[in-house]
mmCIF file of C-alpha atoms and ligand atoms in Angstrom:
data_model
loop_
_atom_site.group_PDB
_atom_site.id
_atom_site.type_symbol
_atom_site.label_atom_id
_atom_site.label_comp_id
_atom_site.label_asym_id
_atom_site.label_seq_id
_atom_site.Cartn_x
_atom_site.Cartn_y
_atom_site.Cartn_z
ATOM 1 C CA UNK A 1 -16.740 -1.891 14.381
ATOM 2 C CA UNK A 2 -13.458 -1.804 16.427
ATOM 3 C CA UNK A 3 -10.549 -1.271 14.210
ATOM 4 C CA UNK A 4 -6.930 -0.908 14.667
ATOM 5 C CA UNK A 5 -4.599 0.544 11.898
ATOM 6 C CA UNK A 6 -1.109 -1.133 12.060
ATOM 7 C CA UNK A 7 1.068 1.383 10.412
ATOM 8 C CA UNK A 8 -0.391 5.316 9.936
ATOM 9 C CA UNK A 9 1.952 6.302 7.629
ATOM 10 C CA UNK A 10 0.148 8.858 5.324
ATOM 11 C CA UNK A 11 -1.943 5.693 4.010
ATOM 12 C CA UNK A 12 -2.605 4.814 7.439
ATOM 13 C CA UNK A 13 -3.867 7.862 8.614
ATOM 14 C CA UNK A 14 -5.650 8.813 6.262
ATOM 15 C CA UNK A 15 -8.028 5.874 6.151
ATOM 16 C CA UNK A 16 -8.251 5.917 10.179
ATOM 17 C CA UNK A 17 -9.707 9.519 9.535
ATOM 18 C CA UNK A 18 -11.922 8.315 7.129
ATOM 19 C CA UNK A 19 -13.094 5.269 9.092
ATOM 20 C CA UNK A 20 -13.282 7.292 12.366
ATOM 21 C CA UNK A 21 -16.447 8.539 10.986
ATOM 22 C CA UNK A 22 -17.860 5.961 11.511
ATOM 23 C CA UNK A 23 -16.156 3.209 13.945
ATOM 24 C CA UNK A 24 -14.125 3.356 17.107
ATOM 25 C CA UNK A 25 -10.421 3.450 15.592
ATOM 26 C CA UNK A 26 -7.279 3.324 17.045
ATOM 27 C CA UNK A 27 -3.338 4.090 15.142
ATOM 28 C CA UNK A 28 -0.500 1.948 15.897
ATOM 29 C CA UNK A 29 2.450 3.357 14.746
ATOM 30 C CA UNK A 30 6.270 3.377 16.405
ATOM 31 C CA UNK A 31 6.953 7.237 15.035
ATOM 32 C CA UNK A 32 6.352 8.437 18.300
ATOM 33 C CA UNK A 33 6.174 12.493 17.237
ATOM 34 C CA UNK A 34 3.215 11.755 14.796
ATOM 35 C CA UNK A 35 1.389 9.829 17.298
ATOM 36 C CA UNK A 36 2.342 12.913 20.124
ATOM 37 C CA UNK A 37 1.013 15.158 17.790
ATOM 38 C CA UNK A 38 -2.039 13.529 17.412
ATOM 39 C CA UNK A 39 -3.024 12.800 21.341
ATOM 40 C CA UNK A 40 -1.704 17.125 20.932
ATOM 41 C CA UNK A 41 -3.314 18.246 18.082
ATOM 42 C CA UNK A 42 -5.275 15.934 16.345
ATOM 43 C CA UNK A 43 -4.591 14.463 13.220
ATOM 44 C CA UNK A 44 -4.878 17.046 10.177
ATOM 45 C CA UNK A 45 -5.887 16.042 7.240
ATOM 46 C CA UNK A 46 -5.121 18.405 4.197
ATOM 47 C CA UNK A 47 -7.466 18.074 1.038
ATOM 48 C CA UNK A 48 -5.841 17.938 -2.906
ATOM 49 C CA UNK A 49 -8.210 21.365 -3.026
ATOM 50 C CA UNK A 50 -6.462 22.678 -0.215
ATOM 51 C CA UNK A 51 -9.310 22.236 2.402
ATOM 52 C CA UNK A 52 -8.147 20.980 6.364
ATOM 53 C CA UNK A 53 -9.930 18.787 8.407
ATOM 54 C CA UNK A 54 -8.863 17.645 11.897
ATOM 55 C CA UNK A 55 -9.527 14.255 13.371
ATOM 56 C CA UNK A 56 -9.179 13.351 16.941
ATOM 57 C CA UNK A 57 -8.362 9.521 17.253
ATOM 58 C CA UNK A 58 -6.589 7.400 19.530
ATOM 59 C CA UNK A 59 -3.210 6.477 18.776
ATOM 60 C CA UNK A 60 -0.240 4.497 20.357
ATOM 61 C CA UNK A 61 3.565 3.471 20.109
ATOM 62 C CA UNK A 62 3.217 0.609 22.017
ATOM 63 C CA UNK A 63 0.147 -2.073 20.691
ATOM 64 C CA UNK A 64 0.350 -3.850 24.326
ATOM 65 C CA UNK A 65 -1.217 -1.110 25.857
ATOM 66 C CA UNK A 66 -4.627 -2.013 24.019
ATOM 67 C CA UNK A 67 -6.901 -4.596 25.097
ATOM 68 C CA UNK A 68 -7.241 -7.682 22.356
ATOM 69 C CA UNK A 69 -11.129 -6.791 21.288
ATOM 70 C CA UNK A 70 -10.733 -5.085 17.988
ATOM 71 C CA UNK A 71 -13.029 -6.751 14.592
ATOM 72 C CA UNK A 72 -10.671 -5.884 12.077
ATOM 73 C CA UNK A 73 -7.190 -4.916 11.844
ATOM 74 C CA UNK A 74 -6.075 -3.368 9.128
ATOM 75 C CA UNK A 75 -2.135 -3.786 7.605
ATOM 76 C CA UNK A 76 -0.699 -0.812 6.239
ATOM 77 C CA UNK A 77 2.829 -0.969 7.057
ATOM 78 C CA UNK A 78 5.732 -0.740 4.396
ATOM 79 C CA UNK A 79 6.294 -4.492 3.005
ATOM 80 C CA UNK A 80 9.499 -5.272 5.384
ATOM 81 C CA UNK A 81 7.425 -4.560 8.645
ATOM 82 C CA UNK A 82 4.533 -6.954 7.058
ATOM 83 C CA UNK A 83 5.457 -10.031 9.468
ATOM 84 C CA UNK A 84 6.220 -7.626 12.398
ATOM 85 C CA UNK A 85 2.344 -5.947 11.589
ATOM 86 C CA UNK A 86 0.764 -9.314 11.401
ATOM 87 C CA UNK A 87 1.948 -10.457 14.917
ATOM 88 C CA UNK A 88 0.677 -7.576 16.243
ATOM 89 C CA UNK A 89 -3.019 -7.643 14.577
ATOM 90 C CA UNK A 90 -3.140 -11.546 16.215
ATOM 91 C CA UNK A 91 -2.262 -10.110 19.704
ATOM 92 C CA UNK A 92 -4.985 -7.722 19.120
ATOM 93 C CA UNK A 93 -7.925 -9.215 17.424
ATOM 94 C CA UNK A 94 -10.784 -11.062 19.401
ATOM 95 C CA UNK A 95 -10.534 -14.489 18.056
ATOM 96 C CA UNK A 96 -12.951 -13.975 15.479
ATOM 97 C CA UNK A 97 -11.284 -10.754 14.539
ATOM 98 C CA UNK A 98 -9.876 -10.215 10.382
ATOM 99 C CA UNK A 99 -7.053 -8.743 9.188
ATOM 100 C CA UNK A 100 -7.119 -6.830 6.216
ATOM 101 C CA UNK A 101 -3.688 -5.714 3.750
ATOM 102 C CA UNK A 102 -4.143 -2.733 1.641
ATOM 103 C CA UNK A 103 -0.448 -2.194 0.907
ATOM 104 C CA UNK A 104 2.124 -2.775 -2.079
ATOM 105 C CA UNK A 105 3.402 -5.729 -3.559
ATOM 106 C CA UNK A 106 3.412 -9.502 -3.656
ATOM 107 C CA UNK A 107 3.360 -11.771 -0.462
ATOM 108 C CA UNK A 108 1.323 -9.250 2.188
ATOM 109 C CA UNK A 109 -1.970 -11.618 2.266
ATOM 110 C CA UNK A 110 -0.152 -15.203 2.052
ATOM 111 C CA UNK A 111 1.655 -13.553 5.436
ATOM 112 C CA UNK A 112 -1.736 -13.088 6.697
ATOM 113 C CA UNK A 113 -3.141 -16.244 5.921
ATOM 114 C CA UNK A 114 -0.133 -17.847 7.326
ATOM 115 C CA UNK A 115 -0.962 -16.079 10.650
ATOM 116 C CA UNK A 116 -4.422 -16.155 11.103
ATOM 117 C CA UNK A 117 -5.578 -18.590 8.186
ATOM 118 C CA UNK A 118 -7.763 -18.093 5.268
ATOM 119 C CA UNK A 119 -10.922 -17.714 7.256
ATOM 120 C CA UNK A 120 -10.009 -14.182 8.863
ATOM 121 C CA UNK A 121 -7.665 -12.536 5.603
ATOM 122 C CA UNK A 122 -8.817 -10.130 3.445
ATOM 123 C CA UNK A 123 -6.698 -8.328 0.684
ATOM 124 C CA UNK A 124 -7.240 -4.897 -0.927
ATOM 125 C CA UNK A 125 -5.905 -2.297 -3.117
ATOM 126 C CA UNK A 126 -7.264 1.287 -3.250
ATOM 127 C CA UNK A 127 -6.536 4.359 -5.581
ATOM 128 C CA UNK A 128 -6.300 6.640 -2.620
ATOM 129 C CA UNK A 129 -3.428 9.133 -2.763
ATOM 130 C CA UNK A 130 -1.377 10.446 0.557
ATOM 131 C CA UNK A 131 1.655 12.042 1.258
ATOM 132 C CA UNK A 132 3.474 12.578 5.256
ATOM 133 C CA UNK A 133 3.959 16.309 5.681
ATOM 134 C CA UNK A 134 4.549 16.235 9.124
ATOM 135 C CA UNK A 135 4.151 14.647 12.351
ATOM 136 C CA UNK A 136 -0.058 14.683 13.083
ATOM 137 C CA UNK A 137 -0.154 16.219 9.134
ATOM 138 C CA UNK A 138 -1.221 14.257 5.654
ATOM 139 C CA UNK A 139 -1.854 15.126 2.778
ATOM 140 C CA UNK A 140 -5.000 13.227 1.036
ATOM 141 C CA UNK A 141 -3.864 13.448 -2.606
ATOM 142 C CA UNK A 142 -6.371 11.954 -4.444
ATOM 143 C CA UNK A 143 -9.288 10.029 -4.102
ATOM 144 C CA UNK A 144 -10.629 6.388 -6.051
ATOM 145 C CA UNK A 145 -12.356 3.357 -5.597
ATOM 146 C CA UNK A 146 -11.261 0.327 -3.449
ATOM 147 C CA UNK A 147 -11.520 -3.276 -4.162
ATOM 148 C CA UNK A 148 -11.711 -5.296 -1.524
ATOM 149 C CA UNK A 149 -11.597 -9.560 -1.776
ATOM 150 C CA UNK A 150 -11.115 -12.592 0.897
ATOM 151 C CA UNK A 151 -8.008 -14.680 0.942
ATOM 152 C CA UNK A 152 -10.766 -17.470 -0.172
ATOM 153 C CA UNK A 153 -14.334 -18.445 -0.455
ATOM 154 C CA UNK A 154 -14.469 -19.302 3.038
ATOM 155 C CA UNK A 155 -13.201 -16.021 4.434
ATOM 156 C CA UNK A 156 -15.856 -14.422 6.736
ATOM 157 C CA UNK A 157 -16.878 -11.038 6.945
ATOM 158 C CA UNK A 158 -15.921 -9.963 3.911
ATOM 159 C CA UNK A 159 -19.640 -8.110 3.391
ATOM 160 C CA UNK A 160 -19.110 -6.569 6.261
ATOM 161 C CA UNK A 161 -15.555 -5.076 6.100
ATOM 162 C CA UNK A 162 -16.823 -3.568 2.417
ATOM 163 C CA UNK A 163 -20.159 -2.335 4.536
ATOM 164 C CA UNK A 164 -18.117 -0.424 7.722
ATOM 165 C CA UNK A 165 -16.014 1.374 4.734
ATOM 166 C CA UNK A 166 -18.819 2.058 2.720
ATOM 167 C CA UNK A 167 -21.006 3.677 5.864
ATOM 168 C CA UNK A 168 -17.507 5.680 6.630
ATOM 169 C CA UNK A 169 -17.876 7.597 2.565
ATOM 170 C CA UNK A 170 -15.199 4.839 1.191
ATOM 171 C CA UNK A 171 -16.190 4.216 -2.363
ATOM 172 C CA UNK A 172 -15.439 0.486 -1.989
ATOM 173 C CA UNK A 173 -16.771 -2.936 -3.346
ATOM 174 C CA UNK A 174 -15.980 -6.290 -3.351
ATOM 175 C CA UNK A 175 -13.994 -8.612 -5.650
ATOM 176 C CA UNK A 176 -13.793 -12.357 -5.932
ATOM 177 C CA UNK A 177 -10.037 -13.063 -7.009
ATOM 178 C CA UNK A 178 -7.381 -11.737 -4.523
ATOM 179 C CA UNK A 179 -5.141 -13.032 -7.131
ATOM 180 C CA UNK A 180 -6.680 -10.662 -10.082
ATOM 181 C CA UNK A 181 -6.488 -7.576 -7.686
ATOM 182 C CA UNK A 182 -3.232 -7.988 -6.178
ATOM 183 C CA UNK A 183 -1.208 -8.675 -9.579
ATOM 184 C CA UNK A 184 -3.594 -5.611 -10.642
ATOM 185 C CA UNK A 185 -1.718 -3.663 -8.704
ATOM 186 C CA UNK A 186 1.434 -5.229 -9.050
ATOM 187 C CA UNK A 187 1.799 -4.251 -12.199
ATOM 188 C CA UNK A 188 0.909 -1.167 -12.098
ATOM 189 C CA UNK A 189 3.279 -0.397 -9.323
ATOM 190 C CA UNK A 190 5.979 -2.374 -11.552
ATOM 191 C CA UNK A 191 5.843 0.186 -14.075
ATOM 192 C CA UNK A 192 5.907 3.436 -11.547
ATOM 193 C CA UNK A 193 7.514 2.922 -8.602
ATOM 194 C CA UNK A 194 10.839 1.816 -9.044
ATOM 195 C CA UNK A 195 11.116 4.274 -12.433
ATOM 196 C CA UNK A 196 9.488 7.493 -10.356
ATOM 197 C CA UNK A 197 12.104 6.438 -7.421
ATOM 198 C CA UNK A 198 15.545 6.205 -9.825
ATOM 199 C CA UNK A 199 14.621 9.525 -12.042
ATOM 200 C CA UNK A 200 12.976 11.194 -9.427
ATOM 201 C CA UNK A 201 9.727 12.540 -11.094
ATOM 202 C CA UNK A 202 6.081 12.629 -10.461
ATOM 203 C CA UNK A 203 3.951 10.073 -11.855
ATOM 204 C CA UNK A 204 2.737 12.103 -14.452
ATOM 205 C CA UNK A 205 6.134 12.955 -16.090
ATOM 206 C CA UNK A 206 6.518 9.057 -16.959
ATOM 207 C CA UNK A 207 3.649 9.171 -19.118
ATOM 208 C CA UNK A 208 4.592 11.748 -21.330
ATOM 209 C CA UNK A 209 7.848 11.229 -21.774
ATOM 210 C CA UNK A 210 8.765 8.781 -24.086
ATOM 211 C CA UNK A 211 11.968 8.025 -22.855
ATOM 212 C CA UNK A 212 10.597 6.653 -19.589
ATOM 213 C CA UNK A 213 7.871 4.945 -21.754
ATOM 214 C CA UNK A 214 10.196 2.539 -23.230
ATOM 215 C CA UNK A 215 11.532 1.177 -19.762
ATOM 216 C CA UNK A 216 7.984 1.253 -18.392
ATOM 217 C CA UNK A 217 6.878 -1.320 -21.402
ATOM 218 C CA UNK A 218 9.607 -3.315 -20.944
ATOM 219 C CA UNK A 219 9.196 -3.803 -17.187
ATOM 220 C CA UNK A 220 5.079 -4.441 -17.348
ATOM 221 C CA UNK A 221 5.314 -6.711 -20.123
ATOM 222 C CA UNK A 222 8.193 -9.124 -18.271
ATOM 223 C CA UNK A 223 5.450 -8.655 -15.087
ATOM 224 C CA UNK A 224 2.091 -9.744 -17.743
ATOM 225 C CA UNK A 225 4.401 -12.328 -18.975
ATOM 226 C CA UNK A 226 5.091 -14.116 -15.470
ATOM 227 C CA UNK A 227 1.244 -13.126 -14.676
ATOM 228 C CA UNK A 228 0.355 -15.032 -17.638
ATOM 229 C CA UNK A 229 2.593 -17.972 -16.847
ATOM 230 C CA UNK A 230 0.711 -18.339 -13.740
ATOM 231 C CA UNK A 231 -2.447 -18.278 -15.400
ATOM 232 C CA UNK A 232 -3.411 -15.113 -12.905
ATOM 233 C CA UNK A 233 -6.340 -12.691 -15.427
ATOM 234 C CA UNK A 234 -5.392 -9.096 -15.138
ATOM 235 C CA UNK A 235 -8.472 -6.766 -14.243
ATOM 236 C CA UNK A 236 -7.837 -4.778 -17.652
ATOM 237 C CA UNK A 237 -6.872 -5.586 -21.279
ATOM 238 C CA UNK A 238 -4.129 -3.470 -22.177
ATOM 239 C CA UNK A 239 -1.726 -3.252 -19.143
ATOM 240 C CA UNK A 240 0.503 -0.678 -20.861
ATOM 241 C CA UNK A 241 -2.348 1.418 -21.661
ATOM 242 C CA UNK A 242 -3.656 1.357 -17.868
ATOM 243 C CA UNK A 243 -0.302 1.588 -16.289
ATOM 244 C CA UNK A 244 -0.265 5.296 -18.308
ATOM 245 C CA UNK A 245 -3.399 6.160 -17.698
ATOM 246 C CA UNK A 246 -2.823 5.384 -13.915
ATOM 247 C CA UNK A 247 0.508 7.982 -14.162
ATOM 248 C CA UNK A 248 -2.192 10.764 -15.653
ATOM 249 C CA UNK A 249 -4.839 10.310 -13.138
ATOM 250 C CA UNK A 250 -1.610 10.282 -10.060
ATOM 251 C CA UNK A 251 0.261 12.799 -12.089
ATOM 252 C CA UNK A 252 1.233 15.299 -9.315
ATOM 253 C CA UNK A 253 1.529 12.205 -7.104
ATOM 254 C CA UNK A 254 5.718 10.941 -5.837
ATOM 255 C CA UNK A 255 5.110 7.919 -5.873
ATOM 256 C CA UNK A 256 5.720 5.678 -2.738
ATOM 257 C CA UNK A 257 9.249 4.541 -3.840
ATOM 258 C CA UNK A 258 10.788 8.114 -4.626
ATOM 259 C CA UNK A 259 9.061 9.141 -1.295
ATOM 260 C CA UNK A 260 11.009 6.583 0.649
ATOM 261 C CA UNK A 261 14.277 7.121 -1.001
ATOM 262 C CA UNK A 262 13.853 10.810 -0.532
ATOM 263 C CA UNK A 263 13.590 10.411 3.439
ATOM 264 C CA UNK A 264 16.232 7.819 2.973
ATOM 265 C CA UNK A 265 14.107 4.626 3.896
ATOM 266 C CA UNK A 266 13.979 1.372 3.363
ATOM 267 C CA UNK A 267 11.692 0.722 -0.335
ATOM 268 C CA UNK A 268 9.431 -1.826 -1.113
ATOM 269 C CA UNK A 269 11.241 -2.652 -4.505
ATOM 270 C CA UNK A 270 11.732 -6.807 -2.998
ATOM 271 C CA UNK A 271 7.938 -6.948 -3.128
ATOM 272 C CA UNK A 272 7.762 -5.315 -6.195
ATOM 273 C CA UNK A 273 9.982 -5.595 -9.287
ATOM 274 C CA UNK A 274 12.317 -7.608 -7.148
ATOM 275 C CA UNK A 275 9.307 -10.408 -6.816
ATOM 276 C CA UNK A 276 8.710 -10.251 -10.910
ATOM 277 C CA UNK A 277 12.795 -11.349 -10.865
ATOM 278 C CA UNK A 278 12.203 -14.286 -8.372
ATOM 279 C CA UNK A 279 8.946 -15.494 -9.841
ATOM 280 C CA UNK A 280 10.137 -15.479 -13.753
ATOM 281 C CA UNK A 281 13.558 -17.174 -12.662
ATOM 282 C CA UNK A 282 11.318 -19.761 -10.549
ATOM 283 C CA UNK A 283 9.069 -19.662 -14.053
ATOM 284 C CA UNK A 284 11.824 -19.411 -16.710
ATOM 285 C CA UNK A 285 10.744 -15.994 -18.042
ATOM 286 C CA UNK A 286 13.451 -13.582 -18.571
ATOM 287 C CA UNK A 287 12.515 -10.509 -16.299
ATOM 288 C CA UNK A 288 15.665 -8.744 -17.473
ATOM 289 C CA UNK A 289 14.472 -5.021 -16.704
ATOM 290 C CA UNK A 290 12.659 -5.577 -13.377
ATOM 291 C CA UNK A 291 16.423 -7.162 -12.356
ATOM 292 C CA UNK A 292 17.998 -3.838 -12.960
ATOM 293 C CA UNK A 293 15.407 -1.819 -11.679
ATOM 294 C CA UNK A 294 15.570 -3.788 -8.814
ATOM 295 C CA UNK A 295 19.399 -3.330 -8.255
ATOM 296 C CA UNK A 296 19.409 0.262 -9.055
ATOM 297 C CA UNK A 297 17.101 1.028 -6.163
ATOM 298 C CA UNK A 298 19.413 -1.181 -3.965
ATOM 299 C CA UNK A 299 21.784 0.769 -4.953
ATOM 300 C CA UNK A 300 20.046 3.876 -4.467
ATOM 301 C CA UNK A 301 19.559 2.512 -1.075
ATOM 302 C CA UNK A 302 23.138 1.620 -0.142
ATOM 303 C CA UNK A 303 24.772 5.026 -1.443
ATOM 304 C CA UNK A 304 22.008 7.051 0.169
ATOM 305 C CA UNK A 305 24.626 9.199 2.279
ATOM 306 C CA UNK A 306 27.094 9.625 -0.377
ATOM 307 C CA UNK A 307 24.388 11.551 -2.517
ATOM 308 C CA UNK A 308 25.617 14.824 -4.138
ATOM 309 C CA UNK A 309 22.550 17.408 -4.132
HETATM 310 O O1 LIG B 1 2.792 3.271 -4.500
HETATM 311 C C1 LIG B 1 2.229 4.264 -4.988
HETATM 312 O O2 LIG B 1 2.714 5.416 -4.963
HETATM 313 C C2 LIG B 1 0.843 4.062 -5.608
HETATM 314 O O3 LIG B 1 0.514 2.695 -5.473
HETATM 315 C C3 LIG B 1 0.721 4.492 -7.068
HETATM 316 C C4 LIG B 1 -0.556 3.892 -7.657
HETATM 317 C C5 LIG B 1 1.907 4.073 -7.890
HETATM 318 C C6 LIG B 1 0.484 5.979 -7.175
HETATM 319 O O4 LIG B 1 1.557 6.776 -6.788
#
């Protein structure tokens, strides 16, 4: 299978190594010293145990220097770039050709489907762990299954997505409700991201601290709530309990958020708590702590070079 990674951010690369075992991958990615030290060095991949492998895979700045015959593209861009990515994986598909989201937050797959249509968009989420260290250098933090479902029952190639990253050593199998798996993951992220981002701790820390605990409940039960109101099943019965036990198994993990605000970028928080605010005020549930998680990481954002160390 031909596939193109739009965005190798740690994620990114990370699962073009992986799938380079397999299929003929190229990176797309506008940091143009991690794609230089690629083409240089090859792409090193350090494991949680401390072991190094080194891939050699194709990467590029500039998507219009590849021809449009790739099977499968797969988004893994931060949320703002999502519509930006999208364009790009319908320049380079063959017109058969899927696109598959594995990021964060709410509204990645309808922007897929709105592109390409329901026929050619898959969604996933995966338990896979990376952190950038440097340019042409992740770290693969931890390792899990992925889930991987079509935008709807007449989405193609859905067996065989879940088949290329199975034959590359991805533990991965299929799912029947996007909606189930992406507000999975929603939630969890709900109760991490934003909290991990604003105190500045590793996953772990928020479990065991009770402090944290109380404004972790409070912002996964206004997400279940607004889940519930849309009549979307959660793929586990206490979300609370799962939320924790996803801190434990991440512990040493930063979590995407505090990553971004530590290298001063742009967060994912709109896709995240901020879309809990907008659907429970478009619902009429009261998402009172996902509001001011959201604003603190604006303003976290905004006051980014005033920051006394
Ligand atoms: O965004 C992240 O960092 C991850 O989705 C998760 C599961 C919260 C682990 O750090």
């Amino acid at each position: 299978m031909r596939i193109v990674i739009i965005g190798a951010g740690a994620m990114g690369s990370i699962f073009g190594a992986m799938l380079s075992s397999t299929s003929d991958v190229v990176l797309v990615d506008p940091l143009e010293r991690h794609i230089a030290a690629i083409a240089e060095n090859g792409l090193t991949v350090e494991g949680a145990g401390g072991t190094r492998e080194i891939f050699r895979l194709h990467g590029t700045t500039d998507p219009d220097t590849l021809a449009p015959d790739f099977d499968l593209a797969v988004v893994f861009t931060k949320s703002p770039d999502t519509r930006d990515a999208v364009a790009e994986a319908k320049s380079l598909l063959k017109p058969a050709g899927m696109a598959l989201t594995l990021q964060n937050g709410l509204g990645n797959l309808d922007e897929i489907v709105r592109v390409l249509g329901p026929a050619r968009a898959l969604v996933g989420v995966t338990s896979h762990g990376g952190t950038m260290i440097g340019p042409g250098h992740v770290r693969h933090a931890g390792k899990g299954p992925t889930f991987i479902a079509g935008a709807s029952p007449e989405t193609r190639g859905v067996a065989e997505v879940v088949a290329a990253f199975r034959d590359a050593g991805i533990d991965t199998a299929r799912t029947e409700d996007p909606d189930t798996l992406i507000w999975g993951k929603l939630v969890i992220n709900v109760g991490i991201n934003s909290l991990a981002a604003i105190l500045r701790v590793p996953n772990g820390v928020l479990a065991a601290t009770p402090a944290c605990e109380i404004l972790m409940a409070q912002a996964v039960a206004e997400a279940v709530a607004v889940a519930e109101r849309l009549k979307i099943a959660l793929p586990y019965g206490d979300p609370l309990a799962h939320v924790k036990e996803v801190c434990r198994k991440t512990a040493e993990n930063r979590a995407s958020m505090l990553q971004d605000i530590l290298r001063g970028a742009r967060t994912e928080v709109g896709v995240i708590n901020g879309a809990i605010v907008d659907k429970g005020a478009a619902l009429g549930v009261a998402t009172p702590c996902n509001q001011f998680l959201s604003e603190m990481i604006a303003a976290l954002e905004a006051t980014a070079d005033h920051r006394i160390e």
